[in-house]
C-alpha positions as a printed Julia matrix, in Angstrom:
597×3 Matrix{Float64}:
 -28.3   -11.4     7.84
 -25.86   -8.51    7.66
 -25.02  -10.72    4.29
 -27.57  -10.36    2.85
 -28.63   -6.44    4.35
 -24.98   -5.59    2.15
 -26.71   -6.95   -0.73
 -29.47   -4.55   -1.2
 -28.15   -1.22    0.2
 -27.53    0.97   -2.42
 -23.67    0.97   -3.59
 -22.74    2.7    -6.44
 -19.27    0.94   -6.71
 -16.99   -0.47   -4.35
 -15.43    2.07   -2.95
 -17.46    4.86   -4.37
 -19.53    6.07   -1.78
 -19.87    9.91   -2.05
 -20.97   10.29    1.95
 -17.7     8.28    3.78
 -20.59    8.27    6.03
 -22.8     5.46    4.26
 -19.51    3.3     3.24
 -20.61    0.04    4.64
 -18.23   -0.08    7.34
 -17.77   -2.43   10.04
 -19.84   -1.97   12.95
 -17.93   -1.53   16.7
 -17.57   -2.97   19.11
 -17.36   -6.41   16.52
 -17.04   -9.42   18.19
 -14.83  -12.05   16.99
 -17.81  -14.29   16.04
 -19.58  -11.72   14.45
 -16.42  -10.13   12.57
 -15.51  -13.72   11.1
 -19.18  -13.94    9.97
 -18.78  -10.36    8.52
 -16.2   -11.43    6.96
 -17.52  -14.73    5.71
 -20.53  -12.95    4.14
 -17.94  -10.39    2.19
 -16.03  -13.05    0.3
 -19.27  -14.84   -1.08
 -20.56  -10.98   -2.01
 -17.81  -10.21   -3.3
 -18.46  -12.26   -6.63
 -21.92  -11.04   -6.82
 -25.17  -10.19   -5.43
 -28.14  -11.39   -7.68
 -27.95  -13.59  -10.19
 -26.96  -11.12  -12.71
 -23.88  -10.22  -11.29
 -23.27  -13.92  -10.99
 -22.7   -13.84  -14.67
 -21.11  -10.51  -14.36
 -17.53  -11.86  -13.64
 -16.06  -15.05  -12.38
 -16.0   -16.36   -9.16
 -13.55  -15.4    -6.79
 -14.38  -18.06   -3.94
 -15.84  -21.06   -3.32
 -18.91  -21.14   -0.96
 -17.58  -20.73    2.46
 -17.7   -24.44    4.3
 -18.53  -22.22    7.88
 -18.61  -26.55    9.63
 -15.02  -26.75    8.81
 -13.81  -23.06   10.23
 -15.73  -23.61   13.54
 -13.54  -27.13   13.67
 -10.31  -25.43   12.39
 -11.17  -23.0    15.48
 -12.3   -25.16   18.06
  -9.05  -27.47   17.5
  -6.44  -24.81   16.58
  -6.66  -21.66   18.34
  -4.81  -22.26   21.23
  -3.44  -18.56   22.37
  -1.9   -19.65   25.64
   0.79  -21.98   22.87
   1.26  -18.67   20.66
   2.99  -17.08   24.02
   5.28  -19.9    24.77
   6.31  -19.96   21.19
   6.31  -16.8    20.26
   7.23  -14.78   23.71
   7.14  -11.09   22.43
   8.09  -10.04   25.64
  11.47  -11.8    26.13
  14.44   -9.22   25.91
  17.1   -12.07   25.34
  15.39  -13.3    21.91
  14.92   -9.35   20.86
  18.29   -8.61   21.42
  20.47  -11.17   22.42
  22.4   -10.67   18.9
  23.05   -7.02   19.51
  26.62   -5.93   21.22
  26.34   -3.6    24.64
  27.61   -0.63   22.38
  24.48   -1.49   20.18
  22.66   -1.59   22.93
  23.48    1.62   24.21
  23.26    3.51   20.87
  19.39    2.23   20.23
  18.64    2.97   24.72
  19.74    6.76   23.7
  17.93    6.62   20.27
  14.48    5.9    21.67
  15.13    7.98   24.48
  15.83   10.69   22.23
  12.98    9.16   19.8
  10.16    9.98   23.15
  11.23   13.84   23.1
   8.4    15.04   20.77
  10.16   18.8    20.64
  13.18   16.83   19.16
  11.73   14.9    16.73
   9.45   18.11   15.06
  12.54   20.13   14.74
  15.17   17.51   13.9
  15.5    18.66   10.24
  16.5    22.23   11.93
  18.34   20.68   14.19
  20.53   18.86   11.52
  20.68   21.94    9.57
  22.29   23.73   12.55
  24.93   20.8    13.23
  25.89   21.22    9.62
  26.09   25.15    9.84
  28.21   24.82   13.22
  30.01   21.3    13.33
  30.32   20.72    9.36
  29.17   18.41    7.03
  32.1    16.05    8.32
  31.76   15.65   12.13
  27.77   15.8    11.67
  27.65   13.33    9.27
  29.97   10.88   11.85
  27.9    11.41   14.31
  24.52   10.83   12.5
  25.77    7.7    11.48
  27.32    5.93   14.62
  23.73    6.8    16.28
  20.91    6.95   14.37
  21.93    5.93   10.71
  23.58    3.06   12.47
  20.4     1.99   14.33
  17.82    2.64   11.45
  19.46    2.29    8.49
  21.57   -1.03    7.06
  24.63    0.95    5.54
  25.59    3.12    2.71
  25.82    0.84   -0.26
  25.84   -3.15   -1.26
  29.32   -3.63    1.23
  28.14   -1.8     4.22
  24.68   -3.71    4.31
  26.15   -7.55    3.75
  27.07   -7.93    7.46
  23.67   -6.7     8.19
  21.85   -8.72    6.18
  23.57  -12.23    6.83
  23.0   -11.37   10.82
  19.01  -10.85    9.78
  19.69  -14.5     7.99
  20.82  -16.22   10.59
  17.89  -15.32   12.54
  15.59  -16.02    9.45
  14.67  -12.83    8.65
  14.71  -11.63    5.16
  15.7    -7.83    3.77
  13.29   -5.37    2.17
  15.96   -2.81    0.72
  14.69    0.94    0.5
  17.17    3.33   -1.49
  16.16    5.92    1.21
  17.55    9.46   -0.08
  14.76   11.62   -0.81
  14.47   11.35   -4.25
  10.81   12.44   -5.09
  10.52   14.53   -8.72
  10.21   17.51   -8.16
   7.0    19.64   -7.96
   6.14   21.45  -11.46
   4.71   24.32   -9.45
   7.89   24.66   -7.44
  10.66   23.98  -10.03
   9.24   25.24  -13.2
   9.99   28.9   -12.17
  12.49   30.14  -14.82
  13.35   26.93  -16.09
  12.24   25.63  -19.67
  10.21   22.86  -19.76
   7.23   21.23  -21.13
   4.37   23.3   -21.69
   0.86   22.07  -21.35
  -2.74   23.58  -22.47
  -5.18   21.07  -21.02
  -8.8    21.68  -22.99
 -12.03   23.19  -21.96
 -10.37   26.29  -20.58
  -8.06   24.25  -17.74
  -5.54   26.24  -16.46
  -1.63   26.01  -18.2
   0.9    24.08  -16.99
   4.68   23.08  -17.16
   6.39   20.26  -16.57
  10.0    21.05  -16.19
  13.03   18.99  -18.05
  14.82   18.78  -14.9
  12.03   16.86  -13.4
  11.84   14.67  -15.87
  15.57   14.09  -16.09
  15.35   13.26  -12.25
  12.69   10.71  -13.02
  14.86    9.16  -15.97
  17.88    9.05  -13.17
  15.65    7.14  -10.38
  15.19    4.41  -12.46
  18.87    3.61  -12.55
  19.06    4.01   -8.85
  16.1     1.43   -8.22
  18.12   -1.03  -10.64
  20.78   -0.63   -8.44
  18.55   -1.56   -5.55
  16.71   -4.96   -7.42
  20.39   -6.19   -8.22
  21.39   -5.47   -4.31
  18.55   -7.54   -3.36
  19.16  -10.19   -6.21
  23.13  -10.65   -5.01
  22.12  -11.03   -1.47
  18.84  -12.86   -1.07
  16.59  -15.06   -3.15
  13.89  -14.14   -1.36
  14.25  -10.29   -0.56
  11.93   -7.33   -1.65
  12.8    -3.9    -3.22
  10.76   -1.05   -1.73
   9.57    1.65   -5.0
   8.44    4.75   -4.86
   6.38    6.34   -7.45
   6.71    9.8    -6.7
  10.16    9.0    -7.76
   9.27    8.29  -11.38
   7.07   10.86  -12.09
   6.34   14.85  -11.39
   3.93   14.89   -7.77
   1.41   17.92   -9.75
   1.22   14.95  -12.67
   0.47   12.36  -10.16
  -2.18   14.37   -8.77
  -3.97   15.24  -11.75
  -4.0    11.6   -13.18
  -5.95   10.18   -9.56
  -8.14   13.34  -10.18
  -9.13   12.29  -13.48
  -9.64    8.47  -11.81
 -11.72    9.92   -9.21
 -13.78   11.38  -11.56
 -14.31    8.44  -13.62
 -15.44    6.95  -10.53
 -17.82    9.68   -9.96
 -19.5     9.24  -13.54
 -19.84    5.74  -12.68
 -21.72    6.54   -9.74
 -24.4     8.87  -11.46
 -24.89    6.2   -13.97
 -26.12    4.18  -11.25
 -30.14    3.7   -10.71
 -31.66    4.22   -7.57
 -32.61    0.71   -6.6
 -29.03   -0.08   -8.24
 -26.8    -3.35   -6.77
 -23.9    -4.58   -6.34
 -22.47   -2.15   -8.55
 -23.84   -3.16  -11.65
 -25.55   -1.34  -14.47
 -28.02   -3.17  -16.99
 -27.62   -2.57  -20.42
 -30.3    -0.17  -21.01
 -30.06    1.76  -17.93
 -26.04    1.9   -18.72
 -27.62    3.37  -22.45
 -29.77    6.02  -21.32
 -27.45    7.53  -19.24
 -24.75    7.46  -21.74
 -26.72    9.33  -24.27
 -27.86   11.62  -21.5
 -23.82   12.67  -20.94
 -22.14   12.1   -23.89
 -23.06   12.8   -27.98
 -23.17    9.01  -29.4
 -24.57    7.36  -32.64
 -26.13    4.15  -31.98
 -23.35    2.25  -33.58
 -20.99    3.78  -31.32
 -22.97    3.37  -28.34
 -22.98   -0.61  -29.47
 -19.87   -0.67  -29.79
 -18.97    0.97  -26.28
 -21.43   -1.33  -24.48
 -20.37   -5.0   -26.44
 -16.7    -3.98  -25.08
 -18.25   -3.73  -21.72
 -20.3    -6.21  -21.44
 -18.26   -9.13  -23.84
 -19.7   -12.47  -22.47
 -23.62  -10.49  -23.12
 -24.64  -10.99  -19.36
 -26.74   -8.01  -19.83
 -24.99   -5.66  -16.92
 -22.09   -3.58  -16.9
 -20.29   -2.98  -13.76
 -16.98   -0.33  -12.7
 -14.21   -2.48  -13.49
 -14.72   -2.83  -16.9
 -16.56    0.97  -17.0
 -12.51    1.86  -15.22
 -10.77   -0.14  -17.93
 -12.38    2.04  -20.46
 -11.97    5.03  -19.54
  -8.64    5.64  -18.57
  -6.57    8.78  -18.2
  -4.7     7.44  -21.44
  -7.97    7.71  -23.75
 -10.41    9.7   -21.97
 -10.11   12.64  -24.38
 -11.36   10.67  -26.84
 -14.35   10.41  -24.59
 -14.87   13.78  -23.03
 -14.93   15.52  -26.79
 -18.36   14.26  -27.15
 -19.71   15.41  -23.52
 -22.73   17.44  -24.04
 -21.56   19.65  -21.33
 -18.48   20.65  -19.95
 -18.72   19.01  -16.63
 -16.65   17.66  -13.8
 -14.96   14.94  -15.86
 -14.38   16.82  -19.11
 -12.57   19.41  -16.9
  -9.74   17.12  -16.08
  -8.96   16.13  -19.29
  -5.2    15.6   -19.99
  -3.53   17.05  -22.76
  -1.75   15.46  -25.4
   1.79   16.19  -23.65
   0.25   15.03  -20.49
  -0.4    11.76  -22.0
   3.14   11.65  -23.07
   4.74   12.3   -19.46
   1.79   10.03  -17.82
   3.45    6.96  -20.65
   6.82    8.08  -20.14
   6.21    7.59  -16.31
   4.45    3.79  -16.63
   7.11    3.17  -19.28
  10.08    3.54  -16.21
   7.6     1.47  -13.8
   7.53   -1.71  -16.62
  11.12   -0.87  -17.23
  11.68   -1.88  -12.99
   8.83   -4.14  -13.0
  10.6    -6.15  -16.26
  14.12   -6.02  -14.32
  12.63   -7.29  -11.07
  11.2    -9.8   -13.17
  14.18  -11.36  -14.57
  16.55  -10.95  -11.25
  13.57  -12.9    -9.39
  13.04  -10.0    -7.07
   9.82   -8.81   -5.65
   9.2    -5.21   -5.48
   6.82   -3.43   -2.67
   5.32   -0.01   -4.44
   4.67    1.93   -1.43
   1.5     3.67   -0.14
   1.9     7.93   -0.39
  -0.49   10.77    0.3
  -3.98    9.94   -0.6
  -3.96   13.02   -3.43
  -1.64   10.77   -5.57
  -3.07    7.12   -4.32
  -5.72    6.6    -7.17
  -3.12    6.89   -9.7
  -0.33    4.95   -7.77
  -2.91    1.93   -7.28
  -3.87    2.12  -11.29
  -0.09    2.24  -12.19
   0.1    -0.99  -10.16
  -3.17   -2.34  -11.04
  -1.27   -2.31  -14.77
   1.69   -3.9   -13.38
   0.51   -6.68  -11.98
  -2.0    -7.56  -14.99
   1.14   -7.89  -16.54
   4.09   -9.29  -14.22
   1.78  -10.81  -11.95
  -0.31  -12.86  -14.37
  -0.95  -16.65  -13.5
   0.31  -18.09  -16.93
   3.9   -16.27  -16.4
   4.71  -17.08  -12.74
   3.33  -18.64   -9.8
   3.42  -15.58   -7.43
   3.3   -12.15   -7.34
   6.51  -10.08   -8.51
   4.38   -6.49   -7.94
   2.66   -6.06   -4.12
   0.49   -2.97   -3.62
   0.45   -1.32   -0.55
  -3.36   -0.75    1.84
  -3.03    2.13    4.63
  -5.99    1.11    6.62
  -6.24    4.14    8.45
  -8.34    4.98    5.09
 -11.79    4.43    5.88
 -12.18    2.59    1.94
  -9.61   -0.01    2.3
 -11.39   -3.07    2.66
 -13.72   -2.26   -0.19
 -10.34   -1.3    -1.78
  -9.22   -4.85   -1.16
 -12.4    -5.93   -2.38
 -12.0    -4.45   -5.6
  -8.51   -5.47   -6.45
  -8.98   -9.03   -5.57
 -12.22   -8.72   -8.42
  -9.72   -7.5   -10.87
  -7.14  -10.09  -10.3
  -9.68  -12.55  -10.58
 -10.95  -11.11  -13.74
  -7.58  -10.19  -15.58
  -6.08  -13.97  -13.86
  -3.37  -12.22  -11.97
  -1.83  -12.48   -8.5
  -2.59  -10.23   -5.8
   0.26   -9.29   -3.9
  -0.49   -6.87   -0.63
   1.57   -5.19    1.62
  -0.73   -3.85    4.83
   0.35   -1.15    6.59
  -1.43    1.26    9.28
  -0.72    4.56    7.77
   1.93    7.5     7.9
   0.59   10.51    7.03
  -2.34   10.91    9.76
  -1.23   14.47   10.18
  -0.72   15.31    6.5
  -4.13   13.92    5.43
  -6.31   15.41    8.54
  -4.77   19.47    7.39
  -5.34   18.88    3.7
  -8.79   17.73    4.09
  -9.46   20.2     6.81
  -8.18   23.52    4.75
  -9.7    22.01    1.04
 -13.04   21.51    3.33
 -13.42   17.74    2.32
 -14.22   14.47    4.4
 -11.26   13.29    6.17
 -10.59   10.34    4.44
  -8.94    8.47    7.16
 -10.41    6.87   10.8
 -11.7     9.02   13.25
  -9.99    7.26   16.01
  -7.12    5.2    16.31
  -8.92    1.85   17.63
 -11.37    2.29   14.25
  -7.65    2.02   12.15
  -6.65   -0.91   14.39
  -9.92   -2.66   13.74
  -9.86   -1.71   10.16
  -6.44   -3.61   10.13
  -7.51   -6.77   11.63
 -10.15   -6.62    9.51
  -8.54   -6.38    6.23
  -5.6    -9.23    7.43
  -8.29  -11.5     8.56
  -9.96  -11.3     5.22
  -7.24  -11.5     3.15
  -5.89  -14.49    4.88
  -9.82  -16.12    4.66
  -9.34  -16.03    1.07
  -5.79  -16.98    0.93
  -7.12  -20.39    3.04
 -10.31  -20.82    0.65
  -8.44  -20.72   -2.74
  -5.18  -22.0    -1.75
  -1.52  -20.56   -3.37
  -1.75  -17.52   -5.55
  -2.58  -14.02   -3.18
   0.22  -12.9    -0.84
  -0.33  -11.31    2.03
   2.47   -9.01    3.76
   1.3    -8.41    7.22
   3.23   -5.0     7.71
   3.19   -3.79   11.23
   4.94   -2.55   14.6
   1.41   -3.56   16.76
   1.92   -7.0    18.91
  -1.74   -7.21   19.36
  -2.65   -6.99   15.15
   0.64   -9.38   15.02
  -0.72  -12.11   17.36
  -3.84  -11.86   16.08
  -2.51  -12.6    12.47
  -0.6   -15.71   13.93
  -3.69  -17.19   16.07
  -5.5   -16.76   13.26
  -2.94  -18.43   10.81
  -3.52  -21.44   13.42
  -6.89  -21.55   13.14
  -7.11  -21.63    9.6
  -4.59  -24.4     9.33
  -2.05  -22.26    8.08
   1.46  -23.39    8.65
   4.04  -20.64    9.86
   6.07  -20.93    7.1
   3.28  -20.33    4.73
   4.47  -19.26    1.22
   2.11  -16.68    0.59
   2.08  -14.94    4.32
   4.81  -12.61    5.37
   5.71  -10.27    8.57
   7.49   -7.05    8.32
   8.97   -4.26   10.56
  11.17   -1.53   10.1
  14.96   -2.28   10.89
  15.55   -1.21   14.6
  12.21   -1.37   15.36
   9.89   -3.99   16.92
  12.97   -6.59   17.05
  10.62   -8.25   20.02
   8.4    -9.25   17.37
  10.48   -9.68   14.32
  12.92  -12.11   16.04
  10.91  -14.36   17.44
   8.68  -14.91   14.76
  11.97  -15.87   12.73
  12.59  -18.16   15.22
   9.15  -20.24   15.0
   9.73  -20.89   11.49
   7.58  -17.82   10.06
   8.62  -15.69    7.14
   9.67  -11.94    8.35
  11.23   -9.47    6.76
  13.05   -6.31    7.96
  12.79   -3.14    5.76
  16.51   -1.85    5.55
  17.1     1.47    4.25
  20.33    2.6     2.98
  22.29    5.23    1.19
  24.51    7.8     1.77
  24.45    8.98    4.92
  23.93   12.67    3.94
  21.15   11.79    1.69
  19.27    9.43    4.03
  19.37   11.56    7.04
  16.79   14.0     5.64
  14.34   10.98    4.76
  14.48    9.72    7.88
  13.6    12.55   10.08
  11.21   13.25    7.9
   9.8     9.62    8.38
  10.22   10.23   12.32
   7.98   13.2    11.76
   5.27   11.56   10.4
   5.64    8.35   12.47
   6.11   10.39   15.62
   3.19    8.87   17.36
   5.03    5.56   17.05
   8.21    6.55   18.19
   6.98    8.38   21.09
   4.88    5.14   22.23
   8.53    3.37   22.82
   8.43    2.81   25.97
   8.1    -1.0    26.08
  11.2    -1.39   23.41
  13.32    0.81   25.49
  12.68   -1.41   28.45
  13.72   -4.12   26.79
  17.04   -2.77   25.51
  17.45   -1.8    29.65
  16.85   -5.1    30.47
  19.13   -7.33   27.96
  21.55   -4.21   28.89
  21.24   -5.03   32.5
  21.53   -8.65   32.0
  25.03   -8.13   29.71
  26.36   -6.02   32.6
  25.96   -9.03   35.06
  26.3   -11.77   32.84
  23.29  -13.34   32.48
């Protein structure tokens, strides 16, 4: 029933709700019976609703056989066997490997990791030490405490000994060049500086974008080279963590997933009122066009048969998307009859430039990954620059992920579920890849800029885009894995699922559930990840049972990396605070080193 009550609300698009309010989320409390069956009835929607859509796009999944999940449950799930395998709470398999100094450096980190007055002023903090100490005997210090406990070392040498001790314990690296290397800002760097002057149309404010920050984005690239061929000499199965703000100017960022937002907006108007699924019939899809835009009728033909190429008679957002892209939407907003929301983020003809310039480095990274057989992890940032991160990946993985070039995905997008669109996001990309025969590789993660994301939207006066409360993010989380692994299990090899988190109760969920589905632990296409010197109670024994982990190991110069990660510790302060199990651990293999046991 809730099926089928999905099926004739009104939804513009997936993920296009204007109201966050009438997104289609999940109701609470959810039972597990009731969640799986939620689940169910998204995978067979998410081909299509009517018959229409049916013919819309291919189909993603099979029909869901519901006879043999109740059996795979009924025999499988066995939680009382996922504690004796997997004891989460056993200091000895956390940190049996560490030495008693290592254990006394990470008992002092979290310690110092639960002072929240310490952690919002580190970066002053530091900045004193340098002023008073010097660069030198801060610098030691900083990394025989906590560069030694959170990061793997300063280059390819220092990290080997780290990496082969994660091996041994069958846990794979995710390397993170971790200086903070982000372009800079146009609107902070530009001042006095020559650079690249842009005149967007229909009376848009200037703007320039400043050599140097281009020359910083031309630099990164060599830099996260440097990090695929790290990964490639040390591990055949290892991940390279990418960030785009490093390969192209923030402000630029921002105005490309402005201009996608407002595509998505268009798309919405277009829709009728008794509208579904997301789809738009030909005619209705004509009338509106005309309405917006100055057209011939060959034109208009022309647009629609490029839309609509296999003439099932509807037109729905992921082809409308692949249109009208930030590349070529001047050539579309020159005939808008008015000068309206989308025409006024049109990008200039340099902006196209630096927005080519910018997927030209990704490909350039993507290509190099490619050939060293390394995967790389783009990761999640503030939601003002997602929309254009996710379409910069969406064109990666059409190309490096497609099914006729490799068997699994080289490019994995990152989810922050703490966005209340995720699962329709998920949705959505799992269409495309079905459409465009690519893999879908996904790294889930919770979210780390909670704080960031609740001031922006609360001084620009705009829905907070993320959960309301933390257990709405958690179930948002399980949500999303459980899906993702229901369609991994329906259609076999192909979609990778990274299940990235420091929560024991989303982790043994994932694993129960791997059981029940029949999934083996060392499952090709399902991985577990944790931050290095974090959640080793979870990472370690998982290794142990056979299951694929990975640890995500920054490095870099000392001096560089310190700044990143205090500004990480900011942001991920609520999780550092909420220590206190880990550091009882530490006290307790501690203890038992002290007496010999």
């Amino acid at each position: 029933m809730l099926c089928n009550s999905l099926r004739t609300c009104r939804r513009p698009c997936v993920g296009l709700m204007r109201d966050a309010s009438m997104r289609p989320l999940l109701p609470a409390p959810f039972s597990h019976a009731n969640r799986t069956q939620f689940l169910v009835g998204r995978l067979r929607c998410i081909t299509s609703s009517t018959s229409s859509a049916k013919a819309a796009a291919p189909h993603i999944v099979v029909d869901v056989d519901r006879d043999a999940i109740s059996q795979h449950q009924a025999v499988n799930a066995d939680v009382n066997a996922l504690h004796a395998n997997c004891n989460f709470s056993d200091a000895q398999s956390a940190h049996g490997s560490k030495s008693a100094f290592e254990l006394l450096t990470a008992i002092g980190v979290f310690s110092s990791c639960r002072l929240p007055f310490l952690i919002r002023n580190a970066e002053y903090f530091l900045d004193l030490s340098y002023k008073t100490l010097g660069h030198g005997i801060t610098n030691a210090v900083m990394k025989h405490t906590f560069f030694r406990h959170f990061c793997a070392g300063e280059d390819r040498h220092d990290m080997k000994p780290v990496i082969e001790m994660l091996q041994k314990n069958n846990i794979g690296p995710i390397l993170d060049y971790a200086a903070e290397n982000d372009c800079a800002d146009s609107s902070e760097s530009a001042a006095g500086l020559q650079g690249i002057f842009s005149q967007p149309p229909f009376n848009q404010p200037a703007r320039v974008y400043d050599y140097k920050s281009e020359e910083e984005c031309d630099r990164h690239v060599s830099i996260f080279q440097e990090c695929i061929h790290s990964v490639h000499d040390v591990s055949p199965v290892g991940f390279a963590a990418l960030k785009v703000t490093a390969l192209g100017n923030p402000e630029l960022l921002e105005r490309m997933s402005t201009m996608i937002v407002e595509v998505k907006n268009l798309f919405a108007k277009f829709q009728p009122e008794n509208g579904s699924g997301g789809l738009i019939s030909r005619e209705e899809f004509a009338q509106c066009y005309r309405q917006h835009f100055h057209v011939d009728a060959d034109h208009l033909e022309a647009v629609i048969e490029s839309l609509d190429p296999n003439d099932t008679g509807v037109v729905d957002f992921i082809s409308f998307a692949e249109m009208l892209t930030p590349y070529n939407l001047p050539s579309f907003t020159f005939k808008c009859k008015s000068i309206g929301p989308l025409a006024r983020v049109t990008p200039s003809s340099d902006e196209i430039v630096l927005m080519k310039r910018m997927s030209e480095r990704l490909h350039t990274l993507a290509a190099d990954a490619a050939l060293n057989g390394t995967r790389l992890l783009i990761d999640a940032e503030h939601q003002k620059y997602q929309p254009a991160i996710d379409n910069l990946v969406v064109e990666l993985q059409k190309k490096f992920n497609a099914k006729d070039k490799t068997d699994r995905p080289i490019i994995f997008n990152t989810y922050q579920c703490y966005l209340k669109d995720t699962l329709e996001r998920v949705e959505m990309d799992l269409k495309r890849s079905e459409r465009y025969s690519f893999h879908l590789g996904a790294k889930l993660v919770r979210g780390a800029y909670m704080e960031h994301e609740r001031e922006r939207s609360k001084n620009l006066q705009y829905p907070c885009p993320i959960h309301d409360t933390a257990e709405d993010t958690h179930q948002c989380y399980d949500e999303v894995v459980e899906y993702l692994m229901r369609y991994r299990w329906q259609n076999g090899s192909g979609t990778e699922i990274m299940v990235a988190s420091h929560n024991q109760a989303s982790i043994e969920k994932a694993v129960v559930l791997m059981n029940q589905l029949g999934l083996q632990p060392q499952d090709p296409n399902v991985y577990f990840a944790q931050l290095f010197g974090m959640r080793d109670n979870l990472s370690f024994p998982l290794g142990s049972q056979g299951y694929n982990v990975f640890k995500y190991l920054p490095y870099g110069k000392v001096e560089e990396v310190m700044p990143y990660l205090l500004r990480r510790a900011a942001e991920n302060s609520a999780v550092l605070g909420d220590s206190v199990s880990e550091l009882d651990m530490l006290k307790e293999a501690l203890y038992k080193r002290i007496i010999g046991r």
